Coordinates of C-alpha atoms and ligand atoms in Angstrom, one line a residue:
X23 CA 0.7 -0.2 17.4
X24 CA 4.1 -1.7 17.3
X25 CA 4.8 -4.2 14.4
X26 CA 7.8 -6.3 13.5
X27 CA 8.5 -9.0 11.0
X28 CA 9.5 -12.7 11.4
X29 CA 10.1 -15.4 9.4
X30 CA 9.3 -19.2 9.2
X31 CA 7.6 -20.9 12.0
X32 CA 4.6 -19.8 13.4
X33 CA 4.2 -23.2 15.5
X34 CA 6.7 -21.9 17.5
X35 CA 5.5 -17.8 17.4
X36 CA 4.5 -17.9 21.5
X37 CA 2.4 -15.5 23.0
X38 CA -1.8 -14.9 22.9
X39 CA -2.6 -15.9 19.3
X40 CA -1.2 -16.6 16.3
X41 CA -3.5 -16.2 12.9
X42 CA -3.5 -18.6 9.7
X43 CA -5.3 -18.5 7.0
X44 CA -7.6 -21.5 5.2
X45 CA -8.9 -21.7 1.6
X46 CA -12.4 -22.7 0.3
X47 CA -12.1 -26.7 0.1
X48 CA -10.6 -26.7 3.7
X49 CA -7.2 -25.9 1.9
X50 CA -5.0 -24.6 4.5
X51 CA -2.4 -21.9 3.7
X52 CA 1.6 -22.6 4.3
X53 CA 1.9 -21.7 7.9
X54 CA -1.7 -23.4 8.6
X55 CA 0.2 -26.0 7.1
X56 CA 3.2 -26.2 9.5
X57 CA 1.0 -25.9 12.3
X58 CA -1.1 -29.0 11.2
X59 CA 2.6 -30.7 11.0
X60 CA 3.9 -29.5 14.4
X61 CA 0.7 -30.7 15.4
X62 CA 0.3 -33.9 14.1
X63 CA -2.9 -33.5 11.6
X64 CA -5.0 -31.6 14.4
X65 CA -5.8 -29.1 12.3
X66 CA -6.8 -31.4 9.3
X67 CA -9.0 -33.1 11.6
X68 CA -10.7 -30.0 12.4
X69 CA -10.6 -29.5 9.1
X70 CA -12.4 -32.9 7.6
X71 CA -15.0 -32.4 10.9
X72 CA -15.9 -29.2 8.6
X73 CA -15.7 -26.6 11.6
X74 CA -14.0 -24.6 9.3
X75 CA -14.7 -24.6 5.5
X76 CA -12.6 -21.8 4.5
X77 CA -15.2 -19.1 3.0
X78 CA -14.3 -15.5 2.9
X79 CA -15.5 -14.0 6.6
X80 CA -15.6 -17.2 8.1
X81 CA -13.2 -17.6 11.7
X82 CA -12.6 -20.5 13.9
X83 CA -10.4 -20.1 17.4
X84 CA -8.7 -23.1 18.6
X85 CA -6.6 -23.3 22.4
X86 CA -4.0 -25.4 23.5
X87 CA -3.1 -27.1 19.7
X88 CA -0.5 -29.3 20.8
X89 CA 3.0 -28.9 19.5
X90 CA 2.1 -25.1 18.7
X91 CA 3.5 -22.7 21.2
X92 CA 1.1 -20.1 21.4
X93 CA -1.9 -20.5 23.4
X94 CA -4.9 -19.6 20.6
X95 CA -4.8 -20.5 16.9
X96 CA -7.3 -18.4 14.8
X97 CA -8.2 -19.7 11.6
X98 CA -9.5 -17.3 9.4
X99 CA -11.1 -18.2 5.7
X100 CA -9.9 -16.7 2.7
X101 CA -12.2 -17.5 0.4
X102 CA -11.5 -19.6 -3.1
X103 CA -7.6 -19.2 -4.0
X104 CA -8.5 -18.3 -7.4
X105 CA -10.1 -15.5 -6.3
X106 CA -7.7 -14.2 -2.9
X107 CA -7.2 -11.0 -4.9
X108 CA -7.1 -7.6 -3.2
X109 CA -10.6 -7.4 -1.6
X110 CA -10.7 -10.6 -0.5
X111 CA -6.8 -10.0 1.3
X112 CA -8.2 -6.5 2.9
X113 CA -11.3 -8.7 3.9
X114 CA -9.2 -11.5 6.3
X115 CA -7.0 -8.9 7.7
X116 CA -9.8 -7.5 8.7
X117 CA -11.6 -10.3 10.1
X118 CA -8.2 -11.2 12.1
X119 CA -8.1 -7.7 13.3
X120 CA -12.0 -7.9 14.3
X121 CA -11.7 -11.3 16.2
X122 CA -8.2 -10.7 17.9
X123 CA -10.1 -7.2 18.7
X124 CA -12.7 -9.1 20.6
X125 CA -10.6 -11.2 21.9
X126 CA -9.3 -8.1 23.8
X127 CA -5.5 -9.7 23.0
X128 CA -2.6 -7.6 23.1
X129 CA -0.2 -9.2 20.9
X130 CA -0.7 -11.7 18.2
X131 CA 1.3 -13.2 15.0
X132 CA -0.6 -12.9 11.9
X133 CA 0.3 -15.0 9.1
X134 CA -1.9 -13.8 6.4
X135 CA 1.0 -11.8 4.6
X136 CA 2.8 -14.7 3.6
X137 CA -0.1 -16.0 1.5
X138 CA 0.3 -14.9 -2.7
X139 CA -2.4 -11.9 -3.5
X140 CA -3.0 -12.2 -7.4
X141 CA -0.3 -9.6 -9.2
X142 CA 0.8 -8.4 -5.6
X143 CA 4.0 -8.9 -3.9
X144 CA 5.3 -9.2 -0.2
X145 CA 6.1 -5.9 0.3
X146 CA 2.6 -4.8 -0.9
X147 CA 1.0 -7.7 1.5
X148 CA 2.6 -6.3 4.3
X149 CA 2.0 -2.7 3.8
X150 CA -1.5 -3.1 3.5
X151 CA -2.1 -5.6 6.7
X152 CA -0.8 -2.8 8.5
X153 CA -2.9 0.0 6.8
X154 CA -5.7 -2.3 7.4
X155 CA -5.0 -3.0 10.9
X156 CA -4.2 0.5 12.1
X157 CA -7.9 1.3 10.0
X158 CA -9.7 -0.7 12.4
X159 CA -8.1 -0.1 15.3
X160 CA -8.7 3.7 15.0
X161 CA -11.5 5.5 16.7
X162 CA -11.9 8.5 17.4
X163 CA -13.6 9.4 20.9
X164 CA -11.1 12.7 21.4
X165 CA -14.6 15.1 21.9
X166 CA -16.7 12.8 24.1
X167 CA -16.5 13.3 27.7
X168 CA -15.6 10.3 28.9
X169 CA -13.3 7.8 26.0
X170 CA -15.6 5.0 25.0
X171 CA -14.9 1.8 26.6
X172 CA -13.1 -1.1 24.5
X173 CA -11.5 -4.0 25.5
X174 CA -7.4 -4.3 25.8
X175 CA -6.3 -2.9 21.9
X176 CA -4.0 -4.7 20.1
X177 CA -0.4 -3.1 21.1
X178 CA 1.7 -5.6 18.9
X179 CA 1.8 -7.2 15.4
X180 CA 3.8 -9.7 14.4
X181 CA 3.5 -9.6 10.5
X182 CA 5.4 -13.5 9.0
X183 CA 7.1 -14.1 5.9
X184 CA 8.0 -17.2 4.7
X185 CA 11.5 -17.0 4.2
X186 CA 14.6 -15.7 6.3
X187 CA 15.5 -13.6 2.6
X188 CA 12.3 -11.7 2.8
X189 CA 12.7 -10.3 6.0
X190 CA 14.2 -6.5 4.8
X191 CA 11.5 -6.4 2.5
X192 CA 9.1 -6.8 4.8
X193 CA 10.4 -4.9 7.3
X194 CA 11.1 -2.1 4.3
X195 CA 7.5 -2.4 3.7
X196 CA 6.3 -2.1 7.1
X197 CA 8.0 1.1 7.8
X198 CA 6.4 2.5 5.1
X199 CA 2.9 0.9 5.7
X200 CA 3.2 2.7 9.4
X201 CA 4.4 5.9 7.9
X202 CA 1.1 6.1 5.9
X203 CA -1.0 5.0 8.6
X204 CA 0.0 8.1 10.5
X205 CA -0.6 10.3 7.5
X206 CA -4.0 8.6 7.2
X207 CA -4.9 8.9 10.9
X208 CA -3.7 12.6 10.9
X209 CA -6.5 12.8 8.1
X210 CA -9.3 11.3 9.8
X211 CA -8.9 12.6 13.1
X212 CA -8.9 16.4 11.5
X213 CA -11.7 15.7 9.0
X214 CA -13.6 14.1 11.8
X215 CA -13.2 17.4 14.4
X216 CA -16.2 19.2 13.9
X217 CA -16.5 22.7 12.7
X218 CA -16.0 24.7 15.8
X219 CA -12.8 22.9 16.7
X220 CA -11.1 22.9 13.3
X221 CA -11.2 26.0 12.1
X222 CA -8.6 27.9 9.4
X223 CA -6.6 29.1 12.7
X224 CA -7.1 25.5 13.8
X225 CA -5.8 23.7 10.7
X226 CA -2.8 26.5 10.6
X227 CA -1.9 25.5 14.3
X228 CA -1.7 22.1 13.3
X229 CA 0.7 22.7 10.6
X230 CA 2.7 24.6 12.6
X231 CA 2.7 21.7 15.0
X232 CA 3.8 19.1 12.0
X233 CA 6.5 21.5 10.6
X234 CA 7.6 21.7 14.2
X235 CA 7.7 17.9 14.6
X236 CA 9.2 17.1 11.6
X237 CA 11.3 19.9 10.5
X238 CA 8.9 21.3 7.8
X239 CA 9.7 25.1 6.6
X240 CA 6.3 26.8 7.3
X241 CA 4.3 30.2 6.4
X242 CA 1.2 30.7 7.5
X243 CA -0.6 34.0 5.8
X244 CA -3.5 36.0 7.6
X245 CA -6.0 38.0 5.7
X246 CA -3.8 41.0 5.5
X247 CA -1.3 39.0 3.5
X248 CA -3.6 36.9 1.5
X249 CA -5.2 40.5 0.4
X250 CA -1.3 42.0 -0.2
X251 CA -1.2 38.9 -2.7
X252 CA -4.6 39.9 -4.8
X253 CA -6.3 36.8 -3.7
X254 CA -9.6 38.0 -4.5
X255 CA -11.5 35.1 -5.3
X256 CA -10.0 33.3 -2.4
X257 CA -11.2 36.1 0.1
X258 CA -14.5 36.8 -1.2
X259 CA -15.4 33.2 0.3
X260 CA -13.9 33.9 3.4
X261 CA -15.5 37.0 3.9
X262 CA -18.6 35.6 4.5
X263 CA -17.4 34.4 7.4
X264 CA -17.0 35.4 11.1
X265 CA -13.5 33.2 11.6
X266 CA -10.7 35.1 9.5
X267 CA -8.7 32.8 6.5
X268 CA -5.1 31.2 6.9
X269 CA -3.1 30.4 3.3
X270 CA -0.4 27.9 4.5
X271 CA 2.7 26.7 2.9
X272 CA 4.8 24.5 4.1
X273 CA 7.7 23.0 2.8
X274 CA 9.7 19.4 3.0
X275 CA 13.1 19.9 1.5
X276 CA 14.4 16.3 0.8
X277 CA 15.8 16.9 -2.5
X278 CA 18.7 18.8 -3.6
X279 CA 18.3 22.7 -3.3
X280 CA 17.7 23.1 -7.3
X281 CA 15.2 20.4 -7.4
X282 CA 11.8 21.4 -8.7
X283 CA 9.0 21.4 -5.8
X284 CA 6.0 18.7 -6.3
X285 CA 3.5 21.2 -5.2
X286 CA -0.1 19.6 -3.6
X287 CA -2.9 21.8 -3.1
X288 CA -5.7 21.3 -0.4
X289 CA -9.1 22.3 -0.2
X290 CA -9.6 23.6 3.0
X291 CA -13.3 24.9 3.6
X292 CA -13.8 24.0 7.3
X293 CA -17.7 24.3 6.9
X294 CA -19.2 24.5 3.6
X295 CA -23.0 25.7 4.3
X296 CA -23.1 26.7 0.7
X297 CA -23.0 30.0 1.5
X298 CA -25.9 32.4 0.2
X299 CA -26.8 29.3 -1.9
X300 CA -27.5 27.4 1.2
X301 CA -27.2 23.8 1.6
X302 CA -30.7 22.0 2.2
X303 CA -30.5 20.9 5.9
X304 CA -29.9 17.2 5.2
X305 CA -26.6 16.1 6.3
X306 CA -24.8 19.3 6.2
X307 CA -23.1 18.2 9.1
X308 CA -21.1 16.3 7.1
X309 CA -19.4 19.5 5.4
X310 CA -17.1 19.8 8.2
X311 CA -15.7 17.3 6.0
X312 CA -14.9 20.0 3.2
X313 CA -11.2 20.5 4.3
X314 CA -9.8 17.3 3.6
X315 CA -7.9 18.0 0.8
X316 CA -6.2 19.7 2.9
X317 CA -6.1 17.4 5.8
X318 CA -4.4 15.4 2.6
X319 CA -1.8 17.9 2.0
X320 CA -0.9 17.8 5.7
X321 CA -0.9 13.7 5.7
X322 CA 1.1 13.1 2.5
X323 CA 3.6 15.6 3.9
X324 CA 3.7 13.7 7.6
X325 CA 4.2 10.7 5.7
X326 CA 7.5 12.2 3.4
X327 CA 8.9 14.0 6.4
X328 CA 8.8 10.9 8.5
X329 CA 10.3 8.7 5.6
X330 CA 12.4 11.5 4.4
X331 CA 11.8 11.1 0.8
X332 CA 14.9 12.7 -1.1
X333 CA 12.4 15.0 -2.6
X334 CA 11.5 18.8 -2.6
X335 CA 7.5 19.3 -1.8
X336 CA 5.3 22.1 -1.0
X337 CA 2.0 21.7 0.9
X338 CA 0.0 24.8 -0.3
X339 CA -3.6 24.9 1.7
X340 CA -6.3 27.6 1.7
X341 CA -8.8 27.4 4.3
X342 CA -11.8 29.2 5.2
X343 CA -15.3 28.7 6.3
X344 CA -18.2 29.0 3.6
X345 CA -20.9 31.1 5.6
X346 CA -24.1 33.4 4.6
X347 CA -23.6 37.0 6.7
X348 CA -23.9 39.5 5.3
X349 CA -20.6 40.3 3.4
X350 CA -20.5 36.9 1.7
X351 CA -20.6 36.6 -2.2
X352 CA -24.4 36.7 -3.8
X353 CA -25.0 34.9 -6.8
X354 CA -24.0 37.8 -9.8
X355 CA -21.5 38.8 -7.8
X356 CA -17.9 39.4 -10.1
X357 CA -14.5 39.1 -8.4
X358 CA -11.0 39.5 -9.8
X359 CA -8.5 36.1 -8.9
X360 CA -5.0 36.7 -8.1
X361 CA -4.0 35.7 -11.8
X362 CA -6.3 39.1 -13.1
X363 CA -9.1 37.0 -14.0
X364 CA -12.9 37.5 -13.5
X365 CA -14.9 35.3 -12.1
X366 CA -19.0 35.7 -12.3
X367 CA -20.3 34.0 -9.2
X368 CA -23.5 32.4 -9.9
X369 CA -23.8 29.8 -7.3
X370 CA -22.0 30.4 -3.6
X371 CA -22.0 27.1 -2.8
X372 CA -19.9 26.1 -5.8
X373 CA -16.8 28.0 -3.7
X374 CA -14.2 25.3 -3.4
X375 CA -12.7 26.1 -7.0
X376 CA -13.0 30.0 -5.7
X377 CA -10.3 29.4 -3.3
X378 CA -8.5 27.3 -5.3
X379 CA -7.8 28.9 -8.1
X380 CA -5.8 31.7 -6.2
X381 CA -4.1 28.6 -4.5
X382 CA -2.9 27.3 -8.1
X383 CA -2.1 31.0 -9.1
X384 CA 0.4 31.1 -6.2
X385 CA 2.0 27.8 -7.2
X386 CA 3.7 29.3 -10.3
X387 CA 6.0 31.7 -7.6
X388 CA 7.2 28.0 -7.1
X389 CA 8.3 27.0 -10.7
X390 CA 6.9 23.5 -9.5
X391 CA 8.0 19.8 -11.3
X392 CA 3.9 19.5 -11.0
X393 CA 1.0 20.6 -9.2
X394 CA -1.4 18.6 -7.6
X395 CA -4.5 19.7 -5.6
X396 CA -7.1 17.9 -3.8
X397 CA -10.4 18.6 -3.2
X398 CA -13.9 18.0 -2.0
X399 CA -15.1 19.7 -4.7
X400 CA -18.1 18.5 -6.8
X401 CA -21.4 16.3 -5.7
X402 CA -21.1 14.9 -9.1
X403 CA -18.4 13.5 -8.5
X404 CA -20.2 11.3 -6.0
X405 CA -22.8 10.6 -8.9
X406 CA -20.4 9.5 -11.4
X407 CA -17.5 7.1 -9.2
X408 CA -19.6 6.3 -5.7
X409 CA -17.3 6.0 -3.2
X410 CA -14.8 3.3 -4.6
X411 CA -12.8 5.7 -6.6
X412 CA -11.5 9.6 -7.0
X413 CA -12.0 11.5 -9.9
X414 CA -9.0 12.2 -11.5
X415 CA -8.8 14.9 -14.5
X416 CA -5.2 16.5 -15.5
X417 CA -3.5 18.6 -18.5
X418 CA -0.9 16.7 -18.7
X419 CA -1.5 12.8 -19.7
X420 CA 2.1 11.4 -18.0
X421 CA 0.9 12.9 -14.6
X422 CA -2.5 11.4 -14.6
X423 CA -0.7 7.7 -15.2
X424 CA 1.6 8.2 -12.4
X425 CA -1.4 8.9 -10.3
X426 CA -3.5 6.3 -11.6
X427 CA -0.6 4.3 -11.1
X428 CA 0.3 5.3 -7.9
X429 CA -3.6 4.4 -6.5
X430 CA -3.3 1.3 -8.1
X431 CA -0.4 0.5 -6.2
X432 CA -1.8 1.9 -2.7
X433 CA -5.3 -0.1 -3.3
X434 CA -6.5 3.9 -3.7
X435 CA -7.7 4.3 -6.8
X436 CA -8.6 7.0 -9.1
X437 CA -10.3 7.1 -12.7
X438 CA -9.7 9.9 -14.6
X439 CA -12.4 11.4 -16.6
X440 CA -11.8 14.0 -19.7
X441 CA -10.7 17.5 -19.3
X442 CA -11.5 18.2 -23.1
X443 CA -11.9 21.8 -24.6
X444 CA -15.5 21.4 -25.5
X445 CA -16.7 21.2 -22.0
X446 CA -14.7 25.0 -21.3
X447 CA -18.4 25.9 -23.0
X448 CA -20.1 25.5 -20.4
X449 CA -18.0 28.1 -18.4
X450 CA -18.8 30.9 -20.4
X451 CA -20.2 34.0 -18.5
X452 CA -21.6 37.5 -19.8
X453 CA -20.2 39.6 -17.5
X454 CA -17.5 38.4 -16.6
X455 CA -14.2 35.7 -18.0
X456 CA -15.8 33.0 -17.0
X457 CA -18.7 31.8 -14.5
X458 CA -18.2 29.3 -11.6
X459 CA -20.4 26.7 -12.8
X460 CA -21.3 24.9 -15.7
X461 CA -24.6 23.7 -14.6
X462 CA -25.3 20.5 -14.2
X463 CA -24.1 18.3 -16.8
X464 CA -20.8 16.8 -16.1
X465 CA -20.5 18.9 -13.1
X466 CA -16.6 17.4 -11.9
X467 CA -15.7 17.5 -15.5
X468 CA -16.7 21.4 -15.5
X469 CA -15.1 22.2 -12.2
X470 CA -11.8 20.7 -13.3
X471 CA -12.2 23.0 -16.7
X472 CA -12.6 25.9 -14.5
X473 CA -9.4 25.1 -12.2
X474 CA -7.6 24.0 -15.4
X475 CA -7.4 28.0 -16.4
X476 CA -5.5 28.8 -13.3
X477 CA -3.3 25.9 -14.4
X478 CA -1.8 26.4 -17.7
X479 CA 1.6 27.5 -16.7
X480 CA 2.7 23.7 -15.4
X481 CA 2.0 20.2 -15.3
X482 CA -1.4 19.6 -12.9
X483 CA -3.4 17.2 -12.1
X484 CA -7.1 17.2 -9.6
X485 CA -8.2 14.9 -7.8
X486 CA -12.0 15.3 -6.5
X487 CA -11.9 13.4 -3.4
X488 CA -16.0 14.0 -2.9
X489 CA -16.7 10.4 -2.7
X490 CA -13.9 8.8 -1.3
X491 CA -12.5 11.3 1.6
X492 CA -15.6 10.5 4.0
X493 CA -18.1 7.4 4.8
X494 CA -21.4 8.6 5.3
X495 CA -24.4 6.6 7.5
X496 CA -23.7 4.3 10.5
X497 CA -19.9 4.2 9.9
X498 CA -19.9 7.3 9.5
X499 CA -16.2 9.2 9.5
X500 CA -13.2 10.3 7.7
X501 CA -11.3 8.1 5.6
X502 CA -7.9 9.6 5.7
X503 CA -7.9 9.1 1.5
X504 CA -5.9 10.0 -0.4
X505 CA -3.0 10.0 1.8
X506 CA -1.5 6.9 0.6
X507 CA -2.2 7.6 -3.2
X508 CA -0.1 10.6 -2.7
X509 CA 2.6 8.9 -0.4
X510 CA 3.0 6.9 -3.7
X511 CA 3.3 8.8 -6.1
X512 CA 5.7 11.0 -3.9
X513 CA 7.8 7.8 -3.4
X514 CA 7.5 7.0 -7.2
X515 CA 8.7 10.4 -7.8
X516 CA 11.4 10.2 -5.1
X517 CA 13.2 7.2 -6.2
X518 CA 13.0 8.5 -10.0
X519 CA 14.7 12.0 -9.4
Ligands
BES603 N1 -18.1 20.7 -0.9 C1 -19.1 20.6 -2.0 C2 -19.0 19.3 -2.8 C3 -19.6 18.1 -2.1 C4 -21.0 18.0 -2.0 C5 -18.8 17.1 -1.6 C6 -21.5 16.8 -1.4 C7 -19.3 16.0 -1.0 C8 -20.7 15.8 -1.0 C9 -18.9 21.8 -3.0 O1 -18.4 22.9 -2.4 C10 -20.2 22.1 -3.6 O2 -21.0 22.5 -2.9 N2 -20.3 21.8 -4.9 C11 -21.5 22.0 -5.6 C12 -21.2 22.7 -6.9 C13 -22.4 23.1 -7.7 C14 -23.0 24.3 -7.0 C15 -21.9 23.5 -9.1 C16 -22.2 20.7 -5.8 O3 -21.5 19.7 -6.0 O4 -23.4 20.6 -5.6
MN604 MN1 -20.0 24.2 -1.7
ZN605 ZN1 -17.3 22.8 -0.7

């Protein structure tokens, strides 16, 4: 979807539709306003009739308001003004999106980004209509035989500010908005390929592709390699497997060449059937989902390369399937990570941490500013947050606030929860360092406590993306989170360095 910015005068915006927004009370917002004016108080009649009252969800479509060049008006309610905070923002571009959508129109001006969103700016506004409106307009139909049928999509968006002056911001923020989207899609669409199609050898294709595209140093190990670095833990997943294990790293090199490397880890179990410690039936479909940490990794880094953020990072992702033949790990099993430590397996299906842990080990060869993986990693996590936020634990207290902060900003949150020494406890193993569970109190807490061993060398942070990568039920598909929590802290870190 192409998008541009104008300013002022949407009575005069031609073309299909252009969108305003009313307020509870029949208040209209400032371009409903000029159009009311160019129109002589048509709108405030339509108003006063009460057609349209203004509550949040709420959509009126007018044609031929004289004095308005376009040929539709769509009204869309905003809810009370007191309350037009975040939600209620997401919720009308959404409903504009829906209706134009139906519509089946192929270019419209929306002039919902001009209206104030409580402690937001422009630039925010505007970045997030076009997250929003590249959210609905995706589908993905790529494995069905013939693409579903949909009415003429949306091909243009004309995003208004007010003022001439606000113009570069909003076309600042619009670049980066679009930037993210395609992070976010390249998410979705390889969480949502099923298991068969995205595969380790899959997923390292697709990096290949990315580096290819945007200029990305890339490495991708096979299992001979991966052994050659001691990555026992990692392998003794994948060897419970039929489809062989990729590691891949992959670099963006926008900073200067001594520049410490932000380093972001992915998850990347392709299937996760729990291994000998199989999954109950119910919905394991949905652990084709287990790789998108990694799909992530490869997101955030689309997003940098394509904004070239003056900043060095490194995409590390290890990705293998989780399967029950009969190589894979037993519970009791002991295996020795690359960093020399043991590790007492005592539940397969706990084997997301397994791989990780060699990934994090790997990370010190970088002498990283930070580390910062993401993973599907804990069912707890689900229990504790739902699926508003991600679970957030770090070492280091000044990189959790930049990624709080950073989801605040991208409206992609993340709460953190404690990483204290009394939970290590739970860890403890008799034959071996340490066990890979903790049972099941405080299950993401004791996951984290597990990675955070691998970790000690440099500033890290975890995010457990459990909740918040997928939707489950009718709607059903990948979210492409936490791509644009990561683009910001990335950018955050960019402009600081
Ligand atoms: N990939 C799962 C975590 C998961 C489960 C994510 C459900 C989203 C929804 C992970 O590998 C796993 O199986 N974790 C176990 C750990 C347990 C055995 C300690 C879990 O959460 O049940
Ligand atoms: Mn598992
Ligand atoms: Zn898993």
């Amino acid at each position: 979807m192409e998008i541009s910015i104008k300013s002022g005068s949407p009575e005069k915006q031609r073309g299909a539709c252009v969108v305003v927004g009313i307020f509870d009370h029949r208040k209209p917002s400032p371009a409903a306003e000029l159009i009311d004016k160019a129109a002589n108080g048509y709108l405030a009649d339509i108003l006063r009739r009460g057609d349209m009252d203004g509550k949040q969800g709420s959509s009126l479509l007018l044609h031929n308001v004289p004095g308005v060049s376009a040929e539709r008006v769509l009204l869309i309610g905003l809810g009370k003004e007191r309350e037009f905070r975040d939600k209620a923002y997401k919720e009308a571009i959404r409903t504009a999106i829906r209706v134009l959508g139906d519509l089946g129109v192929g270019e419209a001006g929306l002039y919902l980004t001009e209206i104030p969103v409580k402690k937001r700016d422009l630039g925010w506004n505007v970045e997030q209509a076009v997250l929003q409106a590249n959210d609905m307009l995706y589908r993905f139909d790529q494995m069905k035989s013939k693409p579903d049928e949909h009415k003429k999509p949306l091909r243009k968006l004309i995003l208004g500010v007010q003022r001439r002056g606000e113009m570069a911001q909003g076309e600042a923020a619009a670049a980066r908005g679009q930037a993210i989207a395609a992070g976010v899609k390249l998410a979705k669409d390889l969480g949502n390929l099923p298991g068969n199609i995205c595969t380790p050898t899959y997923l390292a294709d697709q990096a290949k592709a990315l580096a290819k595209e945007f200029g990305l140093g890339i490495e991708v190990m096979e299992r001979a390699e991966i052994e050659k670095l001691g990555m026992g833990s990692f392998l003794s997943v994948a060897k419970g497997s039929d489809e062989p294990p990729r590691f891949i790293v992959l670099n963006h090199k926008g900073g200067d060449k001594k520049q410490k490397p932000v380093v972001l880890v992915g998850k990347g179990i392709t299937f996760d059937s729990g291994g000998i410690s199989l999954k109950p039936a119910a919905e394991m479909d949905e652990m084709k989902y287990d790789m998108c940490g990694a799909a992530s990794v490869l997101g955030a880094l689309r997003a940098a390369a394509e904004l070239k953020l003056p900043l060095n990072i490194t995409g590390l992702i290890a990705t293998c399937e989780n399967m029950p033949n009969g190589r894979a790990n037993k519970p009791g099993d002991v295996v020795t990570s690359m960093s020399g430590q043991t590790i007492e397996i005592l539940n397969t299906d706990a084997e997301g941490r397994l791989i990780l842990c060699d990934a994090l080990t790997y990370a010190e060869k970088l002498d990283p500013a930070c580390v910062v993986d993401i993973a599907t990693l804990t069912g707890a996590c689900v229990i504790a947050l739902g699926h508003v936020a991600s679970g957030l634990l770090a070492n280091d207290d000044g990189l959790a606030r930049e990624l709080l902060q950073a989801g605040e900003t991208a409206a992609d949150r993340c709460w953190q929860l404690p990483l204290w020494d009394e939970y290590q406890e739970q860890l403890k193993s008799n034959f071996a360092d340490m066990a890979n569970i903790g049972g099941r109190p405080g299950g993401t807490i004791t996951a984290a406590c597990f990675l955070s061993k691998f970790a000690e060398k440099y500033d890290w942070a975890h995010l457990d993306i459990a909740g918040t990568a997928w939707k489950s039920g009718k709607e059903k598909g990948g979210t492409g989170r936490p791509v644009a929590l990561l683009v910001h802290f990335l950018m955050k870190r960019a402009d600081a360095s």
